[in-house]
Coordinates of C-alpha atoms in Angstrom, one line a residue:
Chain A
M1 CA -15.7 42.4 28.8
K2 CA -19.0 43.9 27.6
P3 CA -19.0 44.8 24.1
I4 CA -19.5 48.3 23.0
A5 CA -22.9 49.1 21.6
V6 CA -22.9 50.5 18.1
T7 CA -25.7 52.5 16.5
I8 CA -25.7 53.4 12.8
L9 CA -27.4 56.5 11.8
T10 CA -28.4 56.5 8.1
G11 CA -30.7 58.4 5.9
F12 CA -30.6 60.4 2.6
L13 CA -28.8 63.7 2.2
G14 CA -30.3 66.4 4.4
A15 CA -32.5 64.1 6.4
G16 CA -31.3 65.5 9.7
K17 CA -28.7 63.0 10.8
T18 CA -26.3 65.6 12.2
T19 CA -29.1 67.5 14.0
L20 CA -30.1 64.1 15.7
L21 CA -26.5 63.3 16.5
R22 CA -26.0 66.8 18.2
H23 CA -29.2 66.2 20.1
I24 CA -28.0 62.8 21.3
L25 CA -24.6 64.1 22.4
N26 CA -26.1 67.0 24.2
E27 CA -28.7 65.0 26.1
N28 CA -28.0 64.3 29.8
H29 CA -28.0 60.5 29.5
G30 CA -24.8 59.5 31.2
Y31 CA -23.3 57.6 28.3
K32 CA -19.8 58.2 27.0
I33 CA -20.2 58.2 23.3
A34 CA -17.7 58.0 20.5
V35 CA -18.6 59.0 17.1
I36 CA -17.4 57.9 13.6
E37 CA -18.6 60.2 11.0
N38 CA -18.1 60.0 7.4
E39 CA -17.7 63.4 5.6
F40 CA -18.0 63.2 1.8
G41 CA -15.8 65.8 0.6
E42 CA -12.4 67.2 1.2
V43 CA -13.1 69.4 4.2
P44 CA -15.0 67.9 7.0
I45 CA -17.4 70.3 8.5
D46 CA -19.7 68.2 10.5
N47 CA -17.6 67.6 13.5
T48 CA -17.7 71.4 14.1
L49 CA -21.5 71.2 14.1
I50 CA -21.6 68.3 16.4
G51 CA -19.8 70.1 19.2
D52 CA -17.4 68.6 21.7
R53 CA -19.5 66.3 23.9
A54 CA -18.4 63.1 22.4
S55 CA -15.5 61.1 23.8
R56 CA -13.9 61.0 20.3
I57 CA -15.0 62.1 16.9
T58 CA -13.2 60.1 14.2
T59 CA -13.7 61.6 10.7
L60 CA -13.4 59.4 7.7
S61 CA -12.9 61.4 4.6
N62 CA -11.5 59.0 2.1
G63 CA -14.6 58.2 0.3
C64 CA -17.8 56.8 1.8
I65 CA -17.2 54.2 4.5
C66 CA -19.5 51.8 2.5
C67 CA -17.1 51.5 -0.3
S68 CA -13.8 52.9 0.7
R69 CA -11.0 51.0 -0.9
S70 CA -8.8 51.4 2.2
N71 CA -11.2 49.8 4.5
E72 CA -11.2 52.9 6.7
L73 CA -14.2 51.8 8.8
A74 CA -12.5 48.6 10.1
D75 CA -9.3 50.5 10.7
A76 CA -11.1 53.3 12.6
L77 CA -12.9 50.6 14.8
L78 CA -9.6 48.8 15.6
D79 CA -7.9 52.1 16.3
L80 CA -10.7 53.1 18.8
L81 CA -10.2 49.7 20.6
D82 CA -6.5 50.3 20.7
A83 CA -7.0 53.7 22.4
V84 CA -9.4 52.0 24.9
D85 CA -6.9 49.2 25.7
Q86 CA -4.1 51.7 26.2
G87 CA -6.2 53.7 28.6
Q88 CA -6.3 56.7 26.3
L89 CA -10.0 56.7 25.6
E90 CA -13.1 55.7 27.5
F91 CA -16.6 55.2 25.9
D92 CA -19.5 52.9 26.2
R93 CA -21.4 53.5 23.0
L94 CA -20.4 54.2 19.5
I95 CA -22.6 56.1 16.9
I96 CA -21.6 55.9 13.2
E97 CA -23.1 58.6 11.1
C98 CA -23.1 57.6 7.4
T99 CA -23.1 59.8 4.4
G100 CA -26.5 60.4 2.7
M101 CA -25.5 58.2 -0.1
A102 CA -24.1 55.3 1.9
D103 CA -25.3 51.7 1.5
P104 CA -25.8 50.4 5.0
G105 CA -25.1 46.7 3.9
P106 CA -21.3 46.7 3.8
I107 CA -21.2 48.9 7.0
I108 CA -23.3 46.3 8.7
Q109 CA -21.3 43.3 7.6
T110 CA -18.1 44.9 8.9
F111 CA -19.4 44.1 12.3
F112 CA -19.9 40.5 11.5
S113 CA -16.9 39.6 9.4
H114 CA -13.8 40.7 11.5
A115 CA -13.1 38.4 14.5
I116 CA -12.0 41.3 16.9
I117 CA -14.7 43.7 15.7
C118 CA -17.2 41.0 16.1
E119 CA -16.2 40.2 19.7
R120 CA -15.7 43.8 21.0
F121 CA -18.6 45.6 19.4
L122 CA -22.2 44.7 19.4
L123 CA -24.3 46.3 16.6
D124 CA -27.3 47.4 18.4
G125 CA -29.4 48.9 15.5
I126 CA -29.9 50.8 12.3
I127 CA -31.7 54.1 12.6
T128 CA -32.8 55.6 9.3
L129 CA -33.9 59.2 9.1
V130 CA -36.4 60.2 6.4
D131 CA -37.0 63.7 5.4
A132 CA -40.8 64.1 5.2
V133 CA -40.5 67.1 2.8
H134 CA -38.3 65.4 0.1
A135 CA -38.7 61.7 0.8
E136 CA -41.1 60.8 -2.0
Q137 CA -38.9 62.4 -4.7
Q138 CA -35.8 60.8 -3.1
L139 CA -37.3 57.3 -2.9
N140 CA -38.6 57.6 -6.5
Q141 CA -35.2 58.6 -7.8
F142 CA -32.7 56.6 -5.6
T143 CA -32.8 52.9 -4.9
I144 CA -30.1 53.7 -2.2
S145 CA -32.6 55.7 -0.2
Q146 CA -35.1 52.8 -0.4
A147 CA -32.3 50.5 0.9
Q148 CA -31.6 52.8 3.9
V149 CA -35.3 52.3 4.8
G150 CA -35.2 48.6 4.2
Y151 CA -32.3 48.0 6.6
A152 CA -33.8 50.1 9.4
D153 CA -34.7 48.9 12.8
R154 CA -36.2 52.3 13.6
I155 CA -37.4 54.9 11.0
L156 CA -37.4 58.6 12.1
L157 CA -39.6 60.9 10.0
T158 CA -38.0 64.3 10.2
K159 CA -39.4 67.8 9.2
T160 CA -42.9 66.8 9.9
D161 CA -43.4 70.4 11.3
I162 CA -43.1 71.6 7.7
A163 CA -44.9 68.6 6.2
P164 CA -47.5 67.4 8.6
D165 CA -49.6 65.6 6.1
N166 CA -47.7 62.5 5.4
A167 CA -50.1 59.6 5.4
T168 CA -49.1 58.6 1.9
L169 CA -45.5 58.6 2.8
L170 CA -46.2 56.5 5.9
H171 CA -48.0 54.0 3.8
R172 CA -45.1 53.7 1.4
L173 CA -42.5 53.4 4.2
Q174 CA -44.5 50.6 5.8
L175 CA -44.8 48.7 2.5
M176 CA -41.0 48.9 2.4
N177 CA -40.3 47.9 5.9
A178 CA -43.0 46.3 7.9
R179 CA -40.6 45.7 10.9
A180 CA -39.5 49.0 11.8
P181 CA -41.6 51.3 14.0
I182 CA -41.8 54.9 12.6
Y183 CA -41.5 57.9 14.9
N184 CA -41.9 61.6 14.2
V185 CA -38.9 63.7 15.2
T186 CA -38.6 67.5 14.8
H187 CA -35.2 69.2 15.3
G188 CA -33.6 66.0 16.5
D189 CA -35.7 65.8 19.6
I190 CA -36.6 62.3 20.4
D191 CA -36.6 60.1 23.6
L192 CA -33.2 58.2 23.5
S193 CA -34.8 55.0 24.9
L194 CA -36.4 54.6 21.5
L195 CA -33.0 54.6 19.8
F196 CA -30.8 52.6 22.2
D197 CA -30.7 49.1 23.3
I198 CA -33.0 47.9 20.6
E199 CA -31.1 44.7 19.9
G200 CA -31.7 44.7 16.2
F201 CA -29.2 41.9 15.5
V202 CA -29.7 39.9 18.7
L203 CA -32.0 36.8 18.2
N204 CA -35.0 37.8 20.2
D205 CA -38.7 37.2 20.2
R206 CA -39.9 40.7 19.3
L207 CA -41.4 40.9 15.9
N208 CA -43.6 43.9 15.5
I209 CA -45.4 44.0 12.0
T210 CA -46.6 47.4 11.0
T211 CA -49.6 47.2 8.7
P212 CA -50.0 50.3 6.4
P213 CA -52.8 52.6 7.6
S214 CA -55.8 52.7 5.3
L215 CA -55.9 55.6 3.0
F216 CA -59.0 57.8 2.4
R217 CA -58.5 57.8 -1.3
R218 CA -57.1 55.3 -3.7
I219 CA -53.6 56.3 -4.8
P220 CA -51.3 54.7 -7.4
Q221 CA -48.8 52.4 -5.7
P222 CA -45.3 53.8 -6.0
Q223 CA -42.7 51.7 -7.7
N224 CA -40.6 50.5 -4.8
N225 CA -37.5 48.2 -5.4
I226 CA -37.4 47.6 -1.7
Q227 CA -40.4 45.9 -0.2
S228 CA -41.6 43.8 2.7
I229 CA -43.3 40.5 2.4
V230 CA -45.1 39.2 5.6
V231 CA -46.2 35.6 5.6
Y232 CA -48.4 34.0 8.3
H233 CA -48.8 30.3 8.5
I234 CA -51.3 28.8 10.9
P235 CA -50.7 25.0 11.1
P236 CA -47.4 23.9 12.7
L237 CA -44.6 23.4 10.2
E238 CA -42.4 20.3 9.7
L239 CA -38.8 21.4 10.7
I240 CA -37.2 19.9 7.9
Q241 CA -39.5 21.4 5.3
I242 CA -39.3 24.9 6.5
S243 CA -35.5 24.6 6.8
E244 CA -35.4 23.5 3.1
V245 CA -37.7 26.3 2.1
M246 CA -35.5 28.9 3.9
E247 CA -32.3 27.4 2.6
D248 CA -33.6 27.4 -1.0
L249 CA -34.8 31.0 -0.7
L250 CA -31.4 32.1 0.6
L251 CA -29.5 30.2 -2.0
K252 CA -31.5 31.9 -4.8
F253 CA -32.1 35.4 -3.4
A254 CA -29.7 36.2 -0.5
D255 CA -28.3 39.1 -2.6
N256 CA -31.9 40.6 -2.7
L257 CA -32.6 40.1 1.0
L258 CA -31.7 43.0 3.4
R259 CA -33.3 41.8 6.6
Y260 CA -35.6 38.8 7.5
K261 CA -37.0 37.6 10.7
G262 CA -39.4 34.8 11.7
I263 CA -41.1 33.3 14.8
L264 CA -42.0 29.8 13.8
S265 CA -44.5 27.2 15.2
I266 CA -42.9 23.8 14.6
K267 CA -44.8 20.5 14.6
D268 CA -44.4 18.3 17.7
E269 CA -42.3 21.1 19.4
P270 CA -43.6 23.0 22.4
R271 CA -41.0 25.8 21.9
R272 CA -41.0 28.7 19.5
L273 CA -38.2 28.7 16.9
L274 CA -36.8 32.2 16.3
F275 CA -34.6 33.1 13.4
Q276 CA -33.4 36.3 11.8
G277 CA -30.8 37.4 9.2
V278 CA -29.2 40.1 7.3
Q279 CA -28.2 39.2 3.7
R280 CA -26.4 35.8 4.0
L281 CA -25.9 35.9 7.7
Y282 CA -28.5 34.3 9.8
N283 CA -29.0 32.8 13.3
A284 CA -31.7 30.5 14.6
D285 CA -32.6 29.1 18.1
W286 CA -35.3 27.7 20.1
D287 CA -37.1 30.1 22.3
R288 CA -39.5 29.6 25.2
E289 CA -42.6 27.4 25.0
W290 CA -45.8 28.6 23.4
L291 CA -48.1 29.7 26.1
P292 CA -51.9 29.0 26.2
A293 CA -52.5 32.7 25.6
D294 CA -50.3 32.8 22.5
K295 CA -52.0 32.6 19.2
R296 CA -49.8 29.8 17.9
K297 CA -48.8 30.5 14.3
S298 CA -45.7 31.2 12.3
T299 CA -44.9 34.7 11.3
M300 CA -42.1 35.7 8.9
V301 CA -41.1 38.9 7.4
F302 CA -38.7 39.4 4.4
I303 CA -37.4 42.9 3.4
G304 CA -35.5 43.0 0.2
I305 CA -34.8 44.4 -3.2
D306 CA -37.1 43.3 -6.1
L307 CA -38.2 40.2 -3.9
P308 CA -39.8 37.4 -6.0
E309 CA -43.1 37.7 -4.1
E310 CA -44.7 34.9 -6.2
E311 CA -42.0 32.5 -5.6
I312 CA -41.8 33.2 -1.8
R313 CA -45.6 33.0 -1.5
G314 CA -45.7 29.8 -3.5
A315 CA -43.0 28.2 -1.3
F316 CA -45.0 28.7 1.7
T317 CA -48.3 28.0 0.1
A318 CA -47.1 24.6 -0.7
L319 CA -46.6 23.9 3.0
G320 CA -50.2 24.4 3.8
D321 CA -52.6 27.2 4.9
T322 CA -50.7 30.4 4.4
F323 CA -51.6 34.0 3.8
V324 CA -49.3 36.8 2.6
H325 CA -49.6 40.5 2.7
Chain B
M1 CA -31.0 26.1 7.6
F2 CA -32.1 24.9 11.1
G3 CA -29.5 22.1 11.3
N4 CA -27.5 23.5 14.2
L5 CA -30.1 24.7 16.6
G6 CA -29.0 25.4 20.1
Q7 CA -25.4 25.8 18.9
A8 CA -25.9 29.3 17.5
G9 CA -24.9 32.5 19.4
K10 CA -27.7 35.0 20.2
Y11 CA -25.9 37.7 18.3
L12 CA -25.5 37.5 14.5
G13 CA -21.8 38.3 14.8
Q14 CA -21.2 35.1 16.7
A15 CA -22.6 33.0 13.7
A16 CA -20.6 31.6 10.9
R17 CA -18.5 34.1 9.1
M18 CA -18.5 32.2 5.8
L19 CA -22.0 33.3 5.3
V20 CA -21.0 36.9 4.7
G21 CA -18.5 35.9 2.0
V22 CA -15.3 36.4 4.0
P23 CA -13.7 32.9 4.0
D24 CA -12.1 31.6 7.1
Y25 CA -8.5 32.7 7.7
D26 CA -7.5 29.3 9.1
T27 CA -8.8 27.7 5.9
Y28 CA -6.8 30.1 3.9
V29 CA -3.6 29.4 5.9
Q30 CA -4.1 25.7 5.5
H31 CA -4.8 26.0 1.9
M32 CA -1.5 28.0 1.4
Q33 CA 0.4 25.4 3.4
D34 CA -1.0 22.6 1.4
N35 CA -0.8 24.0 -2.1
H36 CA 1.7 26.9 -2.1
P37 CA 4.4 26.0 0.5
G38 CA 7.1 28.5 0.6
K39 CA 4.9 31.3 -0.7
P40 CA 4.2 34.2 1.6
V41 CA 1.1 34.0 3.7
M42 CA -1.0 37.1 4.4
T43 CA -1.5 38.2 8.0
Y44 CA -5.0 38.1 9.2
K45 CA -5.2 41.9 8.7
E46 CA -3.9 41.7 5.1
F47 CA -6.3 38.8 4.5
F48 CA -9.3 40.6 5.9
R49 CA -8.6 43.7 3.8
E50 CA -8.0 41.8 0.7
R51 CA -11.3 39.9 1.0
Q52 CA -13.2 43.0 1.9
E53 CA -11.8 44.9 -1.0
A54 CA -12.5 42.0 -3.3
R55 CA -16.1 42.0 -2.2
Y56 CA -17.0 45.5 -2.0
S57 CA -14.7 47.7 -4.0
G58 CA -13.7 48.1 -7.6
S59 CA -16.3 47.3 -10.2
G60 CA -19.3 48.7 -8.5
K61 CA -21.3 45.6 -9.4
G62 CA -24.0 44.3 -7.0
G63 CA -25.0 47.9 -6.0
M64 CA -22.3 48.0 -3.2
R65 CA -20.7 51.1 -4.3
C66 CA -22.3 54.4 -3.5
C67 CA -20.0 56.8 -5.2

């Protein structure tokens, strides 16, 4: 049975999640989409804004899904599966719209920690919307809005029609998350192929590193709790050594790590080694052989909260020629 | 970290569950049988809820709570 692809929409209050969701549901894409939305407040209003194009809209209202005591999200997911199994409901994609203040971490982990949910759903990606008008202020004030950026597989910059000059913000977002491509979107209008089937949690060999664009003027660096550290290592690594380094980093800093990914060049091994993880959960496997056209080197990116940059840098420097940015 | 190469699933969800802090249900059942025979054993659903709650709700420590 093919697992149901799940997309999580996150982003701070007012970033445009509902507008995007409405656009997705109204597009002529042929998917049958179910929606779980989380309305923070007593009277859910968003499902009236979304319209009636979804296969089912489940509204969770008992607190945010990321911290609800009653584990509403897992229950809602299991209920959806029950309805499918009983032939009452048919859908092939699920979108979860988080509240603006939600931490994506526990929501993501729900998909990896329950046997049935793990088997029947496949978490495809985290889409984070960022409001170009208010983002700087929100990022300065709320670590949660930074975490939403850190977890992202795709970042959508909204309201760029009102705030077209956002080079500084782009620079900041790329410092926080060097993995996620950033796309402009106005009024929710975006090509859905950029949002679906991105395989954010499948071990694959795509590792795009975005380097912040150079700025015309020197600006003070904003204080980000969330940041990316990208490490390149040229000589092939000893498997046992890099394994120990990664294990040690995870033991010490797993609580700080949101996402991490690497494509490694291993000594005496013609194949590439891929690994990726979210918090404590990781996966690693051999990939195809390095090709003559490939620039053989190891590339790793860590995204996390208050990452101990010196310690990470030091651990890799001890393995030989390394540079970090 | 790279000790079980080639045995891992391609999707993170197929990797070891222990790593996200939810202990294995079978281990829990075995523990109850070995150490607390005769005491009620939680169902998988109860166990999952209890563990999730213990990890994410309540004190708000670890930045997991948002409200």
